[in-house]
Amino acid sequence: MGTLRQICCALALGALAPLGWAGQVTVLGINDMHASIDNMPKLATLVKQERARDPQALLFSAGDNRTGNPFNDMYPKPSWPMVALMNRIGFNLSTLGNHSFDAGMDAMRELIMGAEFRVVCANVSAADKDRILLQPYRIFERNGVKVGVLGLLQLGPNGIPDILPEQGEGFTFRDPFAVAQEYRWLRDQCDVLIFLTHLGFEDDVELARQCPWVDAIIGGHTHTKVDGAHMEGNVMVTQAGCRCGYLTRLVFDVQEGRVAAKEAKLLPVADCAADPEAQEMVDQFKDDPYLQEQIAVNAADITEREGVGCLFADAQREKAGCDIAVANFGSIRVDTLPAGPLRMSDVFRIDPFGNDMVLFRLTGEELADLITNISLIDHHGMPSVSGMGYTAKLDRNNKASLVEMHHEDGSPIDPAKTYTVVTSSFVASSTQFKHADPGRSLKVKCCDAFADFLKKRGTVDYSTVRRAKVIREVPRDHH
């Protein structure tokens, strides 16, 4: 028997009315767009094409709409370009991503207020919830079918999303797996029940095991490209890569109040022509002379993120004047860097976070603990380094074990010797590792150190620089 609250909610939702007897619903899912405004005009065209097939198609984002393009992130009203473009395209719903907190509560509130779509997240609440409109779920009706959508956000080992602790001030976070079970009663109110999550693929699969009564999970966070859907029992789990590369079309056939058949297909965005009106918006957003300024030249194509990471780590070590720099892989937001001019926009595209540099005095043993534990708070992988190299193994749970660490000349790093090590404030505050020294902020932003390094060098070539050898137990992507 339901609680009084649940019964009241059911009455308010019209749950006592007969469920839809038959109908078909199309849902379009995307995730981790990361302010890829250059791809949004093509996405606009693809959504138009899909809504020509089904005018009532729903469009959902599984979080991390912002952070990754300086023309969006450094706009006078930060991240407004993405919200404006999402409004233009006609999004119906989004959940929170960890990067929703990058600019704090006030900025989040302003963006939510400007959005023409709702934001759902059941395991996050704000202290001033009357002023910031976060809802746990939404119910839509399409073609006579009721579609319920519950939002969920990932939490790290420290009980908060992958954010700086101060970015979470004013919010309460709860375990997404426990919260999902609290909303099982939604199953009886909907013909189709979807979880819109920012948990990561592996956690989505586990969530599907724990909640076999849900029809589908549209997920994000790990940037996993799922070709169609992964079926975990009868739960369809999808994720569409990242940066507006793909859109997932989910189709549900409903008969007598239950899903009789469902399928998912991954649709490439690149195949579409740009929507002219959306392109005009993007061109206006990118009209910024400061970000267009050239500051250096990249001499040769960098084809792997590790090369970009080594360039970034070298900049941190030089600015700090220390022995070693450690840059978590997730702080490097591009996978490749083509030869040619490097502009201020490239600096902020590679590192959009504005983290400060933090200096530690660590023994070799403590340094090893830092490197092996970073992967637990950074699903992108093992860190890039400067002043050293290493070999490590990474298991299917993203747990690392070091095989060896060495100096630039190949000699081993002494576990008992003390080294000066610089890293970002995100790594310093989020990674659980052994360190007697609490560290101190250098009051310098990592991105500023990077820009200074490029300006000083003029020309850089990191096309063949590799310092970390990582042996993975299983591939990262699931197809």
XYZ file of C-alpha atoms in Angstrom, residues 71-408:
338
model
C 33.233 30.694 -26.459
C 30.521 29.184 -24.267
C 32.338 28.974 -20.930
C 33.740 32.539 -21.039
C 30.719 34.215 -22.574
C 29.619 37.333 -20.615
C 26.809 35.182 -19.228
C 28.792 31.920 -18.885
C 27.239 28.922 -20.640
C 24.312 30.901 -21.988
C 25.218 29.966 -25.610
C 24.521 26.285 -24.915
C 21.223 27.014 -23.186
C 20.165 29.323 -26.015
C 21.030 26.677 -28.609
C 19.257 23.936 -26.653
C 16.210 26.184 -26.477
C 16.441 26.739 -30.223
C 16.703 23.020 -30.969
C 13.798 22.198 -28.665
C 15.135 20.085 -25.808
C 12.421 18.784 -23.491
C 14.512 17.769 -20.490
C 18.009 17.520 -19.039
C 19.521 16.036 -15.937
C 22.449 17.523 -14.033
C 26.021 16.587 -14.821
C 28.951 17.076 -12.490
C 29.984 20.070 -14.613
C 26.634 21.734 -13.934
C 28.296 22.890 -10.684
C 31.398 24.437 -12.289
C 30.292 28.026 -11.654
C 28.346 27.488 -8.415
C 24.703 27.678 -7.372
C 23.894 31.198 -8.580
C 25.138 30.477 -12.094
C 23.263 27.173 -12.179
C 20.070 28.909 -11.080
C 20.383 31.550 -13.794
C 20.847 28.939 -16.524
C 17.936 26.805 -15.282
C 15.715 29.883 -15.191
C 16.695 30.728 -18.772
C 16.091 27.217 -20.070
C 12.848 26.406 -21.871
C 13.264 22.792 -20.723
C 13.109 21.359 -17.207
C 15.989 19.873 -15.228
C 15.424 16.646 -13.267
C 17.660 15.102 -10.616
C 16.228 13.025 -7.754
C 19.383 12.664 -5.640
C 20.341 16.361 -5.511
C 18.547 19.095 -3.593
C 19.423 22.754 -3.119
C 19.234 24.632 0.182
C 17.197 27.358 -1.526
C 15.059 24.890 -3.479
C 12.245 27.446 -3.784
C 14.569 29.555 -5.949
C 16.342 26.833 -7.958
C 13.956 24.608 -9.875
C 15.289 21.060 -9.623
C 12.649 18.338 -9.902
C 13.178 14.618 -9.265
C 11.150 13.466 -12.278
C 8.822 14.547 -15.069
C 5.957 12.772 -16.797
C 5.163 13.452 -20.449
C 2.258 12.227 -22.526
C 2.938 11.435 -26.167
C 0.574 9.634 -28.568
C -1.577 8.600 -25.617
C 1.425 7.100 -23.807
C 2.714 8.308 -20.429
C 6.502 8.564 -20.279
C 8.105 9.004 -16.856
C 11.694 10.241 -16.544
C 13.736 10.161 -13.313
C 17.048 12.039 -13.130
C 20.124 10.769 -11.253
C 23.670 12.149 -10.800
C 26.906 10.314 -9.969
C 28.735 10.681 -6.664
C 32.421 10.021 -6.126
C 34.102 8.251 -3.208
C 33.893 11.492 -1.182
C 30.079 11.573 -1.415
C 29.862 14.464 -3.880
C 29.934 14.568 -7.697
C 33.252 14.985 -9.517
C 33.562 18.647 -8.532
C 35.596 20.852 -6.230
C 34.104 20.640 -2.701
C 33.298 24.363 -2.631
C 31.257 23.990 -5.830
C 28.849 21.725 -3.969
C 28.140 24.167 -1.159
C 24.410 24.709 -0.690
C 23.508 21.308 -2.149
C 22.661 17.970 -0.538
C 23.683 14.798 -2.375
C 22.276 11.306 -1.831
C 23.242 7.874 -3.132
C 21.667 7.531 -6.612
C 21.138 3.769 -6.289
C 19.191 4.105 -3.037
C 17.186 7.061 -4.346
C 16.212 5.157 -7.502
C 14.533 2.475 -5.363
C 12.491 5.145 -3.578
C 10.788 5.993 -6.862
C 9.768 2.468 -7.823
C 6.167 3.611 -7.375
C 6.587 5.660 -10.581
C 6.462 2.361 -12.476
C 2.711 2.191 -11.789
C 2.124 5.724 -13.044
C 3.759 5.341 -16.469
C 3.574 3.226 -19.587
C 7.285 3.902 -20.225
C 9.766 4.566 -17.400
C 13.207 5.985 -18.205
C 16.155 6.849 -15.976
C 18.052 9.892 -17.302
C 21.402 9.512 -15.585
C 24.861 11.005 -15.321
C 26.451 8.005 -13.585
C 28.719 6.369 -16.159
C 28.182 3.257 -18.263
C 29.277 0.639 -15.733
C 27.112 2.182 -13.007
C 24.181 2.342 -15.432
C 24.558 -1.379 -16.029
C 24.593 -1.996 -12.273
C 21.561 0.277 -11.873
C 19.739 -1.772 -14.503
C 20.492 -4.935 -12.508
C 19.135 -3.362 -9.332
C 16.085 -1.814 -11.043
C 14.874 -4.396 -13.606
C 11.466 -2.678 -13.541
C 12.733 0.322 -15.556
C 12.436 0.237 -19.351
C 15.554 2.159 -20.364
C 18.490 4.158 -19.060
C 19.756 7.112 -21.085
C 23.157 7.712 -19.539
C 26.227 9.905 -19.610
C 29.449 10.804 -17.785
C 31.861 8.187 -19.183
C 31.513 9.366 -22.811
C 30.796 5.778 -23.821
C 29.654 5.189 -27.387
C 27.019 2.463 -27.203
C 26.056 1.333 -30.692
C 22.297 1.063 -30.295
C 21.686 -0.281 -26.807
C 23.260 -2.614 -24.296
C 20.583 -4.950 -22.944
C 20.966 -5.704 -19.246
C 18.160 -8.176 -18.706
C 15.159 -6.348 -20.115
C 16.587 -2.868 -19.479
C 17.901 -0.963 -22.470
C 21.076 1.009 -21.553
C 22.236 3.713 -23.973
C 24.944 6.365 -24.162
C 25.914 8.431 -27.203
C 29.626 9.200 -26.861
C 30.274 12.903 -26.278
C 30.571 16.379 -27.798
C 27.503 16.070 -30.037
C 29.036 13.325 -32.159
C 25.959 11.118 -31.953
C 22.308 11.063 -30.966
C 20.463 7.925 -29.845
C 16.947 7.268 -31.107
C 14.896 5.085 -28.747
C 11.516 3.788 -29.923
C 9.001 2.197 -27.550
C 5.924 0.271 -28.724
C 3.349 0.263 -25.943
C 0.340 -2.055 -25.679
C -2.138 -2.123 -22.811
C 0.011 -0.018 -20.544
C 3.305 -1.849 -20.966
C 6.273 -1.758 -23.342
C 5.796 -4.590 -25.810
C 8.883 -3.818 -27.922
C 11.762 -1.337 -27.871
C 14.831 -0.579 -29.907
C 17.643 1.945 -30.057
C 19.810 3.242 -32.881
C 22.870 5.483 -32.804
C 22.640 8.349 -35.290
C 25.764 10.262 -36.449
C 25.500 14.040 -36.263
C 28.352 14.722 -38.718
C 26.322 13.440 -41.674
C 23.912 16.385 -41.397
C 24.145 19.846 -42.920
C 24.243 22.775 -40.499
C 20.956 24.469 -39.699
C 21.419 28.073 -40.969
C 19.690 29.827 -38.064
C 21.575 27.804 -35.429
C 24.822 28.455 -37.314
C 24.156 32.190 -37.253
C 23.754 32.002 -33.468
C 27.063 30.143 -33.132
C 28.901 32.667 -35.320
C 27.663 35.492 -33.102
C 28.719 33.675 -29.922
C 32.246 33.162 -31.334
C 32.846 36.807 -32.163
C 35.504 37.358 -29.460
C 38.899 38.905 -30.429
C 40.594 37.903 -27.160
C 39.881 34.207 -27.657
C 40.872 34.386 -31.333
C 44.362 35.758 -30.508
C 47.233 33.519 -31.709
C 49.857 32.867 -29.002
C 51.930 29.966 -30.388
C 52.287 27.367 -33.146
C 51.863 23.605 -32.848
C 54.547 22.189 -35.157
C 53.034 18.728 -35.741
C 49.767 16.880 -35.196
C 49.329 15.445 -31.699
C 47.229 12.334 -32.277
C 46.741 11.132 -28.679
C 45.513 12.814 -25.518
C 48.679 11.689 -23.714
C 50.741 14.022 -25.898
C 48.502 16.986 -25.075
C 48.661 15.967 -21.404
C 52.460 15.956 -21.401
C 52.490 19.451 -22.926
C 50.090 20.649 -20.251
C 52.047 18.969 -17.431
C 55.321 20.520 -18.612
C 53.698 23.956 -18.362
C 52.635 23.281 -14.769
C 56.084 22.019 -13.731
C 57.882 24.978 -15.292
C 55.569 27.531 -13.643
C 55.898 25.833 -10.227
C 59.653 25.288 -10.554
C 59.259 21.816 -9.068
C 60.473 18.260 -9.685
C 57.308 16.632 -10.993
C 53.871 17.614 -12.322
C 50.831 15.336 -12.314
C 47.820 16.267 -14.493
C 44.715 14.106 -14.314
C 43.604 12.916 -17.742
C 40.113 14.376 -17.322
C 41.555 17.880 -17.067
C 42.774 17.537 -20.664
C 39.620 18.027 -22.711
C 40.875 17.333 -26.231
C 41.969 13.990 -27.656
C 44.043 15.455 -30.489
C 45.678 18.760 -31.382
C 46.275 19.503 -35.070
C 49.361 21.288 -36.363
C 48.899 25.008 -36.844
C 48.192 28.179 -34.853
C 47.430 27.893 -31.137
C 45.044 30.556 -29.873
C 43.808 31.599 -26.455
C 40.640 29.655 -27.251
C 42.756 26.484 -27.526
C 44.160 27.054 -24.033
C 40.675 27.179 -22.529
C 39.400 24.391 -24.773
C 42.142 22.099 -23.457
C 41.680 23.239 -19.833
C 38.276 24.889 -19.244
C 38.171 24.455 -15.473
C 40.084 27.332 -13.905
C 41.659 25.096 -11.245
C 44.525 26.456 -9.143
C 47.961 24.861 -8.953
C 48.750 23.128 -5.649
C 52.308 22.217 -4.586
C 53.127 19.203 -2.378
C 56.248 17.715 -0.886
C 55.749 13.982 -1.407
C 57.887 10.946 -0.887
C 58.216 8.562 -3.809
C 55.805 6.255 -1.985
C 53.243 9.049 -1.565
C 53.676 10.035 -5.217
C 52.880 6.459 -6.232
C 49.748 6.544 -4.067
C 48.648 9.786 -5.740
C 49.102 8.411 -9.256
C 47.343 5.115 -8.553
C 44.350 6.730 -6.840
C 43.655 9.446 -9.413
C 41.995 6.909 -11.717
C 39.338 6.258 -9.054
C 38.104 9.865 -9.303
C 38.779 10.277 -13.023
C 37.101 7.785 -15.361
C 39.166 9.140 -18.283
C 42.209 7.154 -17.150
C 45.691 7.500 -15.713
C 47.340 10.939 -15.377
C 49.869 12.638 -17.608
C 53.152 13.598 -15.956
C 56.211 15.812 -16.322
C 59.669 15.155 -14.871
C 59.033 11.404 -14.728
C 57.465 8.422 -16.472
C 55.681 5.293 -15.291
C 54.067 1.981 -16.228
C 50.762 0.969 -14.651
C 47.996 -1.616 -14.910
C 44.323 -0.582 -14.866
C 41.659 -3.167 -14.041
C 38.019 -3.304 -15.134
C 36.980 -1.273 -12.049
C 39.414 1.533 -12.943
C 41.699 0.541 -10.071
C 45.364 1.099 -10.879
C 48.529 -0.617 -9.765
C 51.960 0.778 -10.536
C 54.527 -1.463 -12.165
C 57.344 1.104 -11.994
C 58.147 4.830 -11.838
C 61.266 6.436 -13.256
C 62.980 9.788 -13.724
C 63.431 11.355 -17.163
